[in-house]
mmCIF file with all atom_site columns, C-alpha atoms in Angstrom:
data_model
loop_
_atom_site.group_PDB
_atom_site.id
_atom_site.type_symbol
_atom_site.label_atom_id
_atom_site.label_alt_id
_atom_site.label_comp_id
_atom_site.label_asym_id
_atom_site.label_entity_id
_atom_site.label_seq_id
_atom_site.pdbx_PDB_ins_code
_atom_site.Cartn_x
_atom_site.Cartn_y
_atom_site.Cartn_z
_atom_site.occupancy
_atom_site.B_iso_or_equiv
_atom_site.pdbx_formal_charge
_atom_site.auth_seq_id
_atom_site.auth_comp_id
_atom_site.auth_asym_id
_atom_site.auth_atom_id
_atom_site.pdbx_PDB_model_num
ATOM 1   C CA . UNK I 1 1   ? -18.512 -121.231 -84.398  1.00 74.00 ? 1   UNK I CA 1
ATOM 2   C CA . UNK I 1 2   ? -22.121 -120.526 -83.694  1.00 88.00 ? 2   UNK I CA 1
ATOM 3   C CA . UNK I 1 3   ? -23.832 -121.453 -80.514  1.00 93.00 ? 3   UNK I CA 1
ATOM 4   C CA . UNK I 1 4   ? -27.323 -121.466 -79.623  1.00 95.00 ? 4   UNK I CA 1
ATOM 5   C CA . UNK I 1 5   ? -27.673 -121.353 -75.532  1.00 96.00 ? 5   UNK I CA 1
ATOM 6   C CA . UNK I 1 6   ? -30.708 -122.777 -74.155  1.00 97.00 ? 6   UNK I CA 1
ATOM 7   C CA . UNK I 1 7   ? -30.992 -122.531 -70.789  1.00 96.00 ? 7   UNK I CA 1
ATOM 8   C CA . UNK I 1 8   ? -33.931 -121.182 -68.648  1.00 94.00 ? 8   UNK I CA 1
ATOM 9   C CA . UNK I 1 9   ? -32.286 -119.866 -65.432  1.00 93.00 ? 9   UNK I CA 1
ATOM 10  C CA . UNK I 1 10  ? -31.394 -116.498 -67.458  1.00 94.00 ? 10  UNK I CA 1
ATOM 11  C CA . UNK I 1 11  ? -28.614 -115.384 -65.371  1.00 93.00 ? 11  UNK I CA 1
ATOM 12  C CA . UNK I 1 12  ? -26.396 -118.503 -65.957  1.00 92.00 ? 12  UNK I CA 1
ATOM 13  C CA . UNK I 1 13  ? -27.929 -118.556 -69.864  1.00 93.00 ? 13  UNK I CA 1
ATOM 14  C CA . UNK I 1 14  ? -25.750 -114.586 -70.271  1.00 93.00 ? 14  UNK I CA 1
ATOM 15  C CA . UNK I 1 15  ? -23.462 -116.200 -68.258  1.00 92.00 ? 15  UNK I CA 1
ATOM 16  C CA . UNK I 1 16  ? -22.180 -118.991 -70.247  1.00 92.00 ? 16  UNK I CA 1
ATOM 17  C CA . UNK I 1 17  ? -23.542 -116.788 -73.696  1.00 92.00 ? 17  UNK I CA 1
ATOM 18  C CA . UNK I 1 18  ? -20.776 -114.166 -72.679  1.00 91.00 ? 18  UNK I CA 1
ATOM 19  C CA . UNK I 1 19  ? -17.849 -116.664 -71.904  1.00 89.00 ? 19  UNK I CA 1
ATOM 20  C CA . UNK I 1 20  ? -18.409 -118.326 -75.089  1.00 90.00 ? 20  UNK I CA 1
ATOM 21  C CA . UNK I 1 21  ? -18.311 -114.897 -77.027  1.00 88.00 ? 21  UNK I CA 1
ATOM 22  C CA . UNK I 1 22  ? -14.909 -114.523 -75.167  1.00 85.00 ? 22  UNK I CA 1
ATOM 23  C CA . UNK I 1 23  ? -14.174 -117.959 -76.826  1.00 83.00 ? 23  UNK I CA 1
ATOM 24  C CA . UNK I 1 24  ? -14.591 -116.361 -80.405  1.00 81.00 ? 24  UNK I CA 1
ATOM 25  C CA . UNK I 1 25  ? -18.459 -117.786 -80.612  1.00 87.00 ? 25  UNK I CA 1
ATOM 26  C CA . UNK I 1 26  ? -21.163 -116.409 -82.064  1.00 87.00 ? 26  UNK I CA 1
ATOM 27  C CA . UNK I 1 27  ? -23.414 -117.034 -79.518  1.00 92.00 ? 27  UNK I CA 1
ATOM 28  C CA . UNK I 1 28  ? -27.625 -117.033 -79.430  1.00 94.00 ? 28  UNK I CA 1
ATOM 29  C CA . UNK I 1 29  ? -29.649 -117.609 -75.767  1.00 96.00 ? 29  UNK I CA 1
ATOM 30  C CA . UNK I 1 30  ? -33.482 -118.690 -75.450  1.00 97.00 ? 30  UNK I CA 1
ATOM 31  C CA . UNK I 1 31  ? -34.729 -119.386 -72.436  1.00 96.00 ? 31  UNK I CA 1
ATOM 32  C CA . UNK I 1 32  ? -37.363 -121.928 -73.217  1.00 96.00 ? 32  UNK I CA 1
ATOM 33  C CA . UNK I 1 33  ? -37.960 -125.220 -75.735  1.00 95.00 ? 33  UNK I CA 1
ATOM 34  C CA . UNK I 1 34  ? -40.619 -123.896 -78.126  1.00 96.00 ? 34  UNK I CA 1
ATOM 35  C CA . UNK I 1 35  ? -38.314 -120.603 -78.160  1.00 96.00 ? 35  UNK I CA 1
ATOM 36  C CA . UNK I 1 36  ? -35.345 -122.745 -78.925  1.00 96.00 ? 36  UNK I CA 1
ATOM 37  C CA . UNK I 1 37  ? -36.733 -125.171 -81.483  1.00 95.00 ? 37  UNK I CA 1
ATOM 38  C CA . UNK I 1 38  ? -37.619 -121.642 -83.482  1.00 94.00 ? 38  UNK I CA 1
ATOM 39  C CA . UNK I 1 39  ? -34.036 -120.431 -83.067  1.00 94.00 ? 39  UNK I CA 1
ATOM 40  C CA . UNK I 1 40  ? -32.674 -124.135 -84.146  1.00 94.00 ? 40  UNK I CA 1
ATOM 41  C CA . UNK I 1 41  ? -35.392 -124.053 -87.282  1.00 90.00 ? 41  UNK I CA 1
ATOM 42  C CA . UNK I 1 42  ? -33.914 -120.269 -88.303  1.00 87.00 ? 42  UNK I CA 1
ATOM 43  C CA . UNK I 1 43  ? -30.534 -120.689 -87.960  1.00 86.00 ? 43  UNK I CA 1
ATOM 44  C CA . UNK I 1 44  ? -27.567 -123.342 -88.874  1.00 85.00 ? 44  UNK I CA 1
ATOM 45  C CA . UNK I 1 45  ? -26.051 -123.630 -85.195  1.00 91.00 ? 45  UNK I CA 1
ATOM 46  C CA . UNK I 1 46  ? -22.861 -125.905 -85.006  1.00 90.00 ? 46  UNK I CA 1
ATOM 47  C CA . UNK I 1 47  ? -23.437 -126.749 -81.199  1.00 93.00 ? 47  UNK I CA 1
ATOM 48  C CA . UNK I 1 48  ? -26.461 -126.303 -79.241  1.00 96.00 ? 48  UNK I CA 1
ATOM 49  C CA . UNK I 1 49  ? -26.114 -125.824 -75.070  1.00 96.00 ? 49  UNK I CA 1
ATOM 50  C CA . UNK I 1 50  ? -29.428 -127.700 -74.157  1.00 95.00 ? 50  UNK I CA 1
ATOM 51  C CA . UNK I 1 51  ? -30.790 -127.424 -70.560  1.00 93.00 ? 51  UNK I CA 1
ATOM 52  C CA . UNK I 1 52  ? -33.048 -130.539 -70.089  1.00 89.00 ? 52  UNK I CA 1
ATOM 53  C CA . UNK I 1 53  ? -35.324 -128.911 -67.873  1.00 88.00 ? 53  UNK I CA 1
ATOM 54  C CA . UNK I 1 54  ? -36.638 -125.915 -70.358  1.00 94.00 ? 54  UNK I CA 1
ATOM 55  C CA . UNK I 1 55  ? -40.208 -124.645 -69.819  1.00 95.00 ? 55  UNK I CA 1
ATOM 56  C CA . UNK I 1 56  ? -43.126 -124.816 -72.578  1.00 95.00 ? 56  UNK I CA 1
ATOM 57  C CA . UNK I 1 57  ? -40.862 -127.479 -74.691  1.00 95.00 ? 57  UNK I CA 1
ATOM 58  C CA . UNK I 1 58  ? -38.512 -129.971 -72.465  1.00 92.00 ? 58  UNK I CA 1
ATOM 59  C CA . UNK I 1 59  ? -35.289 -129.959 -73.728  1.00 91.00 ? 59  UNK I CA 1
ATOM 60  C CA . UNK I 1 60  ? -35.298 -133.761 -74.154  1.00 90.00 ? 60  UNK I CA 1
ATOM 61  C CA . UNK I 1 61  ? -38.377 -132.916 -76.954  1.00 92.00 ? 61  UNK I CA 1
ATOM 62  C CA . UNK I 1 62  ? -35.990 -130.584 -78.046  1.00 94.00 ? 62  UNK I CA 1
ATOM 63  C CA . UNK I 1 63  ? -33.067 -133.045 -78.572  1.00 92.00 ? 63  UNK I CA 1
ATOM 64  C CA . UNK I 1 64  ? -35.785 -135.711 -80.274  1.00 91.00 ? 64  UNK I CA 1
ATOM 65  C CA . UNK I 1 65  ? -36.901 -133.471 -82.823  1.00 92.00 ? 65  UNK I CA 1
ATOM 66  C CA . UNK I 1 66  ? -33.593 -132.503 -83.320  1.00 90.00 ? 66  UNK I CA 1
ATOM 67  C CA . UNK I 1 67  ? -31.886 -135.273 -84.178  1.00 87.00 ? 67  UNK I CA 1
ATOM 68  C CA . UNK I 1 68  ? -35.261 -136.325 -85.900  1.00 86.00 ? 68  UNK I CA 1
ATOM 69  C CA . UNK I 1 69  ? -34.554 -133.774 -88.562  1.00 88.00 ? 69  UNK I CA 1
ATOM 70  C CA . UNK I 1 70  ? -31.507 -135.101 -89.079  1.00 83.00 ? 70  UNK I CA 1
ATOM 71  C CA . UNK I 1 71  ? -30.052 -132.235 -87.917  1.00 86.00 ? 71  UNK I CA 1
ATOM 72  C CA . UNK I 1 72  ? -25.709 -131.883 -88.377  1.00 86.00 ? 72  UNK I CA 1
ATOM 73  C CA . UNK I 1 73  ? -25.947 -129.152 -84.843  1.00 92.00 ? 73  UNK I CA 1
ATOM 74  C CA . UNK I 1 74  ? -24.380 -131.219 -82.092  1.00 92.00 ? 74  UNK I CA 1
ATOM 75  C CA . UNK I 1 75  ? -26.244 -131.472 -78.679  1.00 93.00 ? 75  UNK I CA 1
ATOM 76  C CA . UNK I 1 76  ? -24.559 -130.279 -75.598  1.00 93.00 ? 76  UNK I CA 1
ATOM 77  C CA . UNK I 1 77  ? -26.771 -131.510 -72.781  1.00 90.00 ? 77  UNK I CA 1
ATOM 78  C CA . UNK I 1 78  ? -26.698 -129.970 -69.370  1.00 87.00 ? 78  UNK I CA 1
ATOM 79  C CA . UNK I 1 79  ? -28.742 -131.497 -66.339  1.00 82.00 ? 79  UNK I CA 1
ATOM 80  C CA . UNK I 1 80  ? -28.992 -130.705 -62.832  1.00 76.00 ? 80  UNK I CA 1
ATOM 81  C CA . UNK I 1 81  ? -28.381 -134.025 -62.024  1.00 64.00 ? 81  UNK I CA 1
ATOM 82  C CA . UNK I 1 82  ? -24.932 -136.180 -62.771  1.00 59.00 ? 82  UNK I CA 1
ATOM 83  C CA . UNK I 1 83  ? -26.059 -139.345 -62.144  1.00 60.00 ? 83  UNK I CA 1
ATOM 84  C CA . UNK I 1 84  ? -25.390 -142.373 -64.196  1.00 64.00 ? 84  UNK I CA 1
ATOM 85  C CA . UNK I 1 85  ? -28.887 -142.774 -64.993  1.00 67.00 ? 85  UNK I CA 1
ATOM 86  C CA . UNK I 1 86  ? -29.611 -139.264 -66.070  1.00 65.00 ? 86  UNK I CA 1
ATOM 87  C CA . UNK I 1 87  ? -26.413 -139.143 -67.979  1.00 63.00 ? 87  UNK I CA 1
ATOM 88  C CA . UNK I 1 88  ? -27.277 -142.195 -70.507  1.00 66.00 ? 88  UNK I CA 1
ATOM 89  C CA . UNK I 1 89  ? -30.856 -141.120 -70.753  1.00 67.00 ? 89  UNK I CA 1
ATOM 90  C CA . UNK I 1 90  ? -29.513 -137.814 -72.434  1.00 57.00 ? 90  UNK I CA 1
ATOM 91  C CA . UNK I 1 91  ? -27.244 -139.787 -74.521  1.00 68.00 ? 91  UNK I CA 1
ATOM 92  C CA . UNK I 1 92  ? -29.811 -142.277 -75.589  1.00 69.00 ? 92  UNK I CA 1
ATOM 93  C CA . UNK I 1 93  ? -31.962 -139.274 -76.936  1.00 76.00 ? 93  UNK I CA 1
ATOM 94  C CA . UNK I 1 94  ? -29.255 -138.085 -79.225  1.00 79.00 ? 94  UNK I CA 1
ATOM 95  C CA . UNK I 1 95  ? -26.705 -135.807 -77.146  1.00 84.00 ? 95  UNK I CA 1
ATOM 96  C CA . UNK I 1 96  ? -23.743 -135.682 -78.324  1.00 88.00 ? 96  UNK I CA 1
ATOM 97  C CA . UNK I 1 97  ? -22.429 -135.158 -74.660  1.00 89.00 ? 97  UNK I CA 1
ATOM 98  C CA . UNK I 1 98  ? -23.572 -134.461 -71.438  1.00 87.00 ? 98  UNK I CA 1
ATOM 99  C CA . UNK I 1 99  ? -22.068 -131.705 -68.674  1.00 87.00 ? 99  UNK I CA 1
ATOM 100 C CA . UNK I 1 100 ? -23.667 -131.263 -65.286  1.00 85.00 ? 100 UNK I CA 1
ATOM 101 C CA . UNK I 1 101 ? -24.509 -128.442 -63.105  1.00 84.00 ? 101 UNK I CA 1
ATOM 102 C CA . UNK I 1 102 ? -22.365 -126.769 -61.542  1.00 83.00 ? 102 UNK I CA 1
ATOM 103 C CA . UNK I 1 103 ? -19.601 -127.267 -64.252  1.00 86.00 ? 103 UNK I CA 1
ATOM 104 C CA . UNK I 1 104 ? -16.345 -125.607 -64.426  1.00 87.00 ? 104 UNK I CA 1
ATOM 105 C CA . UNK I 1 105 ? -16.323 -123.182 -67.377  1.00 87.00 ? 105 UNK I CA 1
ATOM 106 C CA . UNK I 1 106 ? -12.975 -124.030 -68.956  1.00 87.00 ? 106 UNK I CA 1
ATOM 107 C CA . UNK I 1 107 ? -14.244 -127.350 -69.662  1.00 88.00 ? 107 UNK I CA 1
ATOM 108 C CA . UNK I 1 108 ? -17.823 -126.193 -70.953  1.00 89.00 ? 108 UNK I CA 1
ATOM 109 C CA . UNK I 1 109 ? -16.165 -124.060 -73.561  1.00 88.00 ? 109 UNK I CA 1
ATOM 110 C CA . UNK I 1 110 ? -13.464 -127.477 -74.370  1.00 87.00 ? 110 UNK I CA 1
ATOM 111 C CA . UNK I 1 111 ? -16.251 -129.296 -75.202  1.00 89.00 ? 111 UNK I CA 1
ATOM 112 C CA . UNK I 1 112 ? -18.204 -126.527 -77.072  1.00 90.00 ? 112 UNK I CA 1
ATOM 113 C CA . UNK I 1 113 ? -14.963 -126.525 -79.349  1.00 84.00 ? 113 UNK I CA 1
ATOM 114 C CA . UNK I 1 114 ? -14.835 -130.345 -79.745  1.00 83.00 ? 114 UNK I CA 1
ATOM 115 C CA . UNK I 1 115 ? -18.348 -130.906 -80.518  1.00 85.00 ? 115 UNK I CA 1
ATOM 116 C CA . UNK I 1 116 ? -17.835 -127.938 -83.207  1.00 74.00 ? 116 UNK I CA 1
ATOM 117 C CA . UNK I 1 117 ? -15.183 -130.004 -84.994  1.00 69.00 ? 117 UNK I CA 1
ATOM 118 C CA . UNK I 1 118 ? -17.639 -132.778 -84.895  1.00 67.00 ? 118 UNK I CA 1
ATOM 119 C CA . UNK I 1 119 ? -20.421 -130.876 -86.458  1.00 60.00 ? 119 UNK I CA 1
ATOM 120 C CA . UNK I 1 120 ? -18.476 -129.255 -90.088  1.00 56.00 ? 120 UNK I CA 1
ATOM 121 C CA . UNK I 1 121 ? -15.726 -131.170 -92.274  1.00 52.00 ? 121 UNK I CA 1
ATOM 122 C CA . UNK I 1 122 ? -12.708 -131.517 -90.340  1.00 53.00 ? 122 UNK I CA 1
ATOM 123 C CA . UNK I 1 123 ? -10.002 -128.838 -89.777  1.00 60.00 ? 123 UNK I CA 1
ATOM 124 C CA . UNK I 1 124 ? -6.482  -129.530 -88.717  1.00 68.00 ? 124 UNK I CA 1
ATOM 125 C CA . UNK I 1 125 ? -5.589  -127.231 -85.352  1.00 76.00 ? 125 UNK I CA 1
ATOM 126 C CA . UNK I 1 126 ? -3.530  -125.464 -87.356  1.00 86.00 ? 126 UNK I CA 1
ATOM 127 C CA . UNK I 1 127 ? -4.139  -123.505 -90.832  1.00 89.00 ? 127 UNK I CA 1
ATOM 128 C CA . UNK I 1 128 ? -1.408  -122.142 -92.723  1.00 90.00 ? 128 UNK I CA 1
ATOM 129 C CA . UNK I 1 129 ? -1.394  -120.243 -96.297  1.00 89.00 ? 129 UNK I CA 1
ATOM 130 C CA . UNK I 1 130 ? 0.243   -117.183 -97.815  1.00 89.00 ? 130 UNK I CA 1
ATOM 131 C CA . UNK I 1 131 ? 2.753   -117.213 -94.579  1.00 93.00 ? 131 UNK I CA 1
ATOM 132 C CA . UNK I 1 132 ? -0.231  -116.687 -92.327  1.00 94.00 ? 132 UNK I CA 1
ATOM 133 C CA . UNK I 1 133 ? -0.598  -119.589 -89.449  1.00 94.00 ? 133 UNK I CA 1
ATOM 134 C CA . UNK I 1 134 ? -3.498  -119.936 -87.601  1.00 92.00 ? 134 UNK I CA 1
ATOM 135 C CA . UNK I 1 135 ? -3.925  -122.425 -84.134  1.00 91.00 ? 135 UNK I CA 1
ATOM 136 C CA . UNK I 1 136 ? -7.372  -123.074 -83.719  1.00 82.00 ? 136 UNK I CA 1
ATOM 137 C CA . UNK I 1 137 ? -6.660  -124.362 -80.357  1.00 76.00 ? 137 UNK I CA 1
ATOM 138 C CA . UNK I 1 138 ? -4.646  -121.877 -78.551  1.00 82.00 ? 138 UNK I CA 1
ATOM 139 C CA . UNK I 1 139 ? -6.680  -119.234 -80.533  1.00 85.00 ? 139 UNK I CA 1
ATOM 140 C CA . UNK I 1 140 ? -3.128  -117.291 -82.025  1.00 91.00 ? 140 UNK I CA 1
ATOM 141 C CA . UNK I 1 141 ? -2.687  -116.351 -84.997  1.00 93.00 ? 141 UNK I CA 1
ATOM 142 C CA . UNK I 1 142 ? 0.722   -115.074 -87.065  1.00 94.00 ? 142 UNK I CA 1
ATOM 143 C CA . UNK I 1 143 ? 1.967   -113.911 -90.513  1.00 94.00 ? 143 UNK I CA 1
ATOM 144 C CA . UNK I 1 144 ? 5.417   -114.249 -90.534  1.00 93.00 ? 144 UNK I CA 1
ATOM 145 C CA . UNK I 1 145 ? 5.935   -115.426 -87.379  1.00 92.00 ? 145 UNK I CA 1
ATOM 146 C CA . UNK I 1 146 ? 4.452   -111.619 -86.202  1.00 94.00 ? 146 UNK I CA 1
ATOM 147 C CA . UNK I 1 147 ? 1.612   -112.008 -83.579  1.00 94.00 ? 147 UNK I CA 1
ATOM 148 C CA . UNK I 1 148 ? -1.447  -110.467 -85.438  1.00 94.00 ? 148 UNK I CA 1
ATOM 149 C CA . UNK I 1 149 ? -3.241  -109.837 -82.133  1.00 92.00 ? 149 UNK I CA 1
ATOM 150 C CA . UNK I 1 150 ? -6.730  -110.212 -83.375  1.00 93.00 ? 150 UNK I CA 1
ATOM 151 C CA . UNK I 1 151 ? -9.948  -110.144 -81.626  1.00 90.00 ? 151 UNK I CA 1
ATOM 152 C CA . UNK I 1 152 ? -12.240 -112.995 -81.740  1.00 87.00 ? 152 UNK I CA 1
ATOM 153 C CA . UNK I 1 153 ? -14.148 -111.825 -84.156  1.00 88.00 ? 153 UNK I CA 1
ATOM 154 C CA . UNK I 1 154 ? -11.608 -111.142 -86.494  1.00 92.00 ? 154 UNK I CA 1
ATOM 155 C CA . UNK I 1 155 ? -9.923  -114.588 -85.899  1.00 92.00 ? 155 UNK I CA 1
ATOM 156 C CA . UNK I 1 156 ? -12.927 -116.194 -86.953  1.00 89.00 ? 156 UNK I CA 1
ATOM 157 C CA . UNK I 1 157 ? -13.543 -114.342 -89.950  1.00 92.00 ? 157 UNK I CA 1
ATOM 158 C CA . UNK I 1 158 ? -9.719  -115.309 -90.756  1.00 94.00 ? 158 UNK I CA 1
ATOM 159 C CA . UNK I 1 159 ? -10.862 -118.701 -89.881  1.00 91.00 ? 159 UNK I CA 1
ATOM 160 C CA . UNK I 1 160 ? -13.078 -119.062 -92.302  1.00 90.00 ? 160 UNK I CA 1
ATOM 161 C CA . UNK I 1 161 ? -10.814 -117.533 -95.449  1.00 92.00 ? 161 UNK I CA 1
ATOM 162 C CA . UNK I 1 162 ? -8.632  -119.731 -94.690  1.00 92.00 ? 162 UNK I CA 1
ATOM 163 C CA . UNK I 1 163 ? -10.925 -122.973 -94.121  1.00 87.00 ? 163 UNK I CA 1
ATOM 164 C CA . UNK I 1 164 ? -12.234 -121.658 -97.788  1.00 84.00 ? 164 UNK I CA 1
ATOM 165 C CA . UNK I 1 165 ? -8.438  -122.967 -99.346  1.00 83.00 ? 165 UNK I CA 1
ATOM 166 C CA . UNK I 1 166 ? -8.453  -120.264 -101.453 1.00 83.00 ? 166 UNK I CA 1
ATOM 167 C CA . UNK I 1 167 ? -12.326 -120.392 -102.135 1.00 86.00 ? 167 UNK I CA 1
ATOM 168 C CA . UNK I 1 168 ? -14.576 -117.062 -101.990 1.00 88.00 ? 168 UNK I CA 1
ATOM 169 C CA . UNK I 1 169 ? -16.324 -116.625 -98.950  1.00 88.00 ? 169 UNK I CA 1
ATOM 170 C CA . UNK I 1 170 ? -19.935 -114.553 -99.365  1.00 87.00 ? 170 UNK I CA 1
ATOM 171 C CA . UNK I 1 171 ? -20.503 -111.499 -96.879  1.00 84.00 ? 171 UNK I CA 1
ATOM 172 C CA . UNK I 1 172 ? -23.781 -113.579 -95.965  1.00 83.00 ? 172 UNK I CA 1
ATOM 173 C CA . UNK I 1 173 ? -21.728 -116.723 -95.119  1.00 83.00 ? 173 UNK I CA 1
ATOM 174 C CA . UNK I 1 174 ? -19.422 -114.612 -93.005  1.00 86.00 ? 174 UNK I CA 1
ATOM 175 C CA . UNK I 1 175 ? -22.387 -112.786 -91.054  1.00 82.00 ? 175 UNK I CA 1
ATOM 176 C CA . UNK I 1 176 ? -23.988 -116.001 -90.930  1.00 78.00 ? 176 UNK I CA 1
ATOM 177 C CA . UNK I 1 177 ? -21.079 -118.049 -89.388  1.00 79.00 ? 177 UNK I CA 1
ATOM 178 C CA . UNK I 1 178 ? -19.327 -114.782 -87.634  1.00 82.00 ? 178 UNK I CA 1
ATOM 179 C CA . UNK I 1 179 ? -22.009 -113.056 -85.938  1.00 80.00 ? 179 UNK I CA 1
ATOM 180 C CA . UNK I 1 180 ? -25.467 -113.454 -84.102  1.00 76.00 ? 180 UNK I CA 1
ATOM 181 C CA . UNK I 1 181 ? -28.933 -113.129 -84.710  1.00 69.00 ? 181 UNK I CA 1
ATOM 182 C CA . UNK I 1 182 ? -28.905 -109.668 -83.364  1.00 69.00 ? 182 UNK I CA 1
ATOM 183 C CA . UNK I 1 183 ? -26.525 -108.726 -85.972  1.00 68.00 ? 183 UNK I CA 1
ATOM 184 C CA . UNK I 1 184 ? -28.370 -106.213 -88.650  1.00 65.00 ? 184 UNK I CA 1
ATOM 185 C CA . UNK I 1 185 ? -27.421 -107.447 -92.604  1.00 63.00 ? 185 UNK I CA 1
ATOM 186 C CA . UNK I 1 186 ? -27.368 -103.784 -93.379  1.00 59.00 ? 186 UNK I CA 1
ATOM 187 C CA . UNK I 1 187 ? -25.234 -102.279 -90.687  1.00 67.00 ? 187 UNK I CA 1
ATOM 188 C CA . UNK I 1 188 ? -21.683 -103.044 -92.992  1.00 83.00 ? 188 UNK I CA 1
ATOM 189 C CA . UNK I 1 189 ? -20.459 -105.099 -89.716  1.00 85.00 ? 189 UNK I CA 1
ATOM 190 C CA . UNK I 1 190 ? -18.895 -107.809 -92.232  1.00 88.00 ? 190 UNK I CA 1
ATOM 191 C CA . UNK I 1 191 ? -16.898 -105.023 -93.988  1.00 88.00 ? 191 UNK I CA 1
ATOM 192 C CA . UNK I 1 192 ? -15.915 -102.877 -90.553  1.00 90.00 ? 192 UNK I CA 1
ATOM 193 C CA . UNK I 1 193 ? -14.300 -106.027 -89.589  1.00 91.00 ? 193 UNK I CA 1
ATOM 194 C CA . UNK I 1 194 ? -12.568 -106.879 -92.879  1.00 92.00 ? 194 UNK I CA 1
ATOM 195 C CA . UNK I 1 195 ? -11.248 -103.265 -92.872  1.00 93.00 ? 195 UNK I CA 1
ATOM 196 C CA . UNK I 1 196 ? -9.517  -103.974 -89.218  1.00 93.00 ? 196 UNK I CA 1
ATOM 197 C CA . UNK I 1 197 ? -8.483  -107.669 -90.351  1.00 94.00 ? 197 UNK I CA 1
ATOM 198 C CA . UNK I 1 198 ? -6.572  -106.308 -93.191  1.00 94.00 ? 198 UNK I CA 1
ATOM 199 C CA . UNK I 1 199 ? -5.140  -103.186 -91.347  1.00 94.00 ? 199 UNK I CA 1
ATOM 200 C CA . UNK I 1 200 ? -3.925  -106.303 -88.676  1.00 94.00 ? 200 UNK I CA 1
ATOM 201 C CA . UNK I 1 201 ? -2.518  -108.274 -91.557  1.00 94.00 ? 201 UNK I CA 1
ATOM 202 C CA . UNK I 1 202 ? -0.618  -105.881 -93.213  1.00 93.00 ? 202 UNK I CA 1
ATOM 203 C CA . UNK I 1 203 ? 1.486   -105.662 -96.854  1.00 92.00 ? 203 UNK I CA 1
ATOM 204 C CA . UNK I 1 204 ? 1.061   -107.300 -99.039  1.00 92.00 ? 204 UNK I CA 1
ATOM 205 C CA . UNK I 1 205 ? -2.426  -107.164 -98.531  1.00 90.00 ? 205 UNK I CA 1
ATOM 206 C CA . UNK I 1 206 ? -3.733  -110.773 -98.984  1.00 92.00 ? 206 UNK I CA 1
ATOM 207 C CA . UNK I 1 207 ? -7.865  -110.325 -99.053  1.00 93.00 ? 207 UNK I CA 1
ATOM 208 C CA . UNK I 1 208 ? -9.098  -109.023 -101.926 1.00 91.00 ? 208 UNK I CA 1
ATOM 209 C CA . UNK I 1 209 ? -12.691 -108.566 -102.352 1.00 90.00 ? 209 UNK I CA 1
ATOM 210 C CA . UNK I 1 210 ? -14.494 -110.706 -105.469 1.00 86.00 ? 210 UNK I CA 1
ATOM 211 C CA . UNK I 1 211 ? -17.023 -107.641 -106.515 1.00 85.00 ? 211 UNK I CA 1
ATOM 212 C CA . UNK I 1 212 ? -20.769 -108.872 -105.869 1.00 80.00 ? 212 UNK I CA 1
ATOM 213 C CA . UNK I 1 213 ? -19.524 -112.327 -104.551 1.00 81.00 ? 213 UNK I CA 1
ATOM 214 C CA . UNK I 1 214 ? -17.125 -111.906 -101.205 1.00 87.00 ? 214 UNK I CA 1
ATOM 215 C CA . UNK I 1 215 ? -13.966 -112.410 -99.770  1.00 91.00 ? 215 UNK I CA 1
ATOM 216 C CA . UNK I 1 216 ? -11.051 -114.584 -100.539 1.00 91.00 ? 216 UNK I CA 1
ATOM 217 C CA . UNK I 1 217 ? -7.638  -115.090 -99.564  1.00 90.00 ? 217 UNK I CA 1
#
């Protein structure tokens, strides 16, 4: 759910950073490797987009001290190249897969998604609890077979209550998981959002707030 973009060429970097926002990412771009380990040491990314060829730091240092940490983000590699060659070498440093330029966007964001199931406890494509139904896939979600219409940060937010099985889920967590780094702690974006989610879901309500904890379904 949250992807760090490292890519120098800048243009393609807010590119690929918006199309995976329209995916329902949070999404994070650097545009070098030292600026990108810093990111990766901050924050807990599920995927990282790594350009090999990233100034200051290469992005194959990048990938070795990731995985070096021991490290649960998964590595997307991308390389101006596609040759055999080039595409083991980024495997054998730890990638967990390996796209090359140019690359058809549909498929970028397909493997975003699968290397995000890889990286947390896995998540059937479909969640289902109080009569609400949720397709991670084709990105719908219902209550009572009515179309909630959600937007994608709402559906991940829902996401996550419902991954929780009941659980609480801190505001933190949510900003953490929901949103980016540019996101301020103290603007109230966590409860905005619940306030439209819940408006969406309609009566009975089904979130109630835990007082000083979070959120739970």
């Amino acid at each position: 759910m949250r992807v760090l973009v490292a890519e120098d060429e800048e243009i393609l970097a807010e590119l690929v950073a918006t199309g995976l926002r329209r995916a329902g990412f949070a999404v994070d771009t650097v545009y070098s490797g030292d600026a990108a380990l810093a990111y990766l040491g901050l924050h807990d990314y599920d995927v990282v987009v790594l350009d090999r060829d990233l100034p200051r730091v290469h992005g194959d240092d990048v990938a070795r001290r990731l995985v070096a940490s021991g490290s649960r983000t998964r590595i997307l590699m991308l390389t101006a190249s596609g040759a055999m060659e080039d595409r083991v070498a980024g495997l054998d440093l730890g990638a967990d897969d390996y796209v090359a330029k140019p690359f058809e966007f549909p498929e970028l964001v397909s493997r975003v998604r699968a290397l995000r199931r890889r990286s947390a406890r896995p998540v059937p494509p479909q969640l289902e609890r109080h009569g609400i139904r949720l397709d991670t896939v084709r990105r719908s979600a219902l209550r009572d077979g009515r179309d909630l219409d959600l937007s994608p940060k709402e559906f991940t937010v829902l996401q996550l209550l419902l991954e929780a099985d009941g659980g609480t889920v801190s505001a933190e967590e949510l900003l953490e998981r929901a949103w980016d780094a540019n996101a301020d702690p103290f603007t109230g974006a966590v409860r905005v959002c619940m306030s439209k989610l819940r408006a969406k879901l309609g009566e009975p309500a089904l979130i109630r707030t835990v007082q000083g904890v979070g959120y739970a379904l």
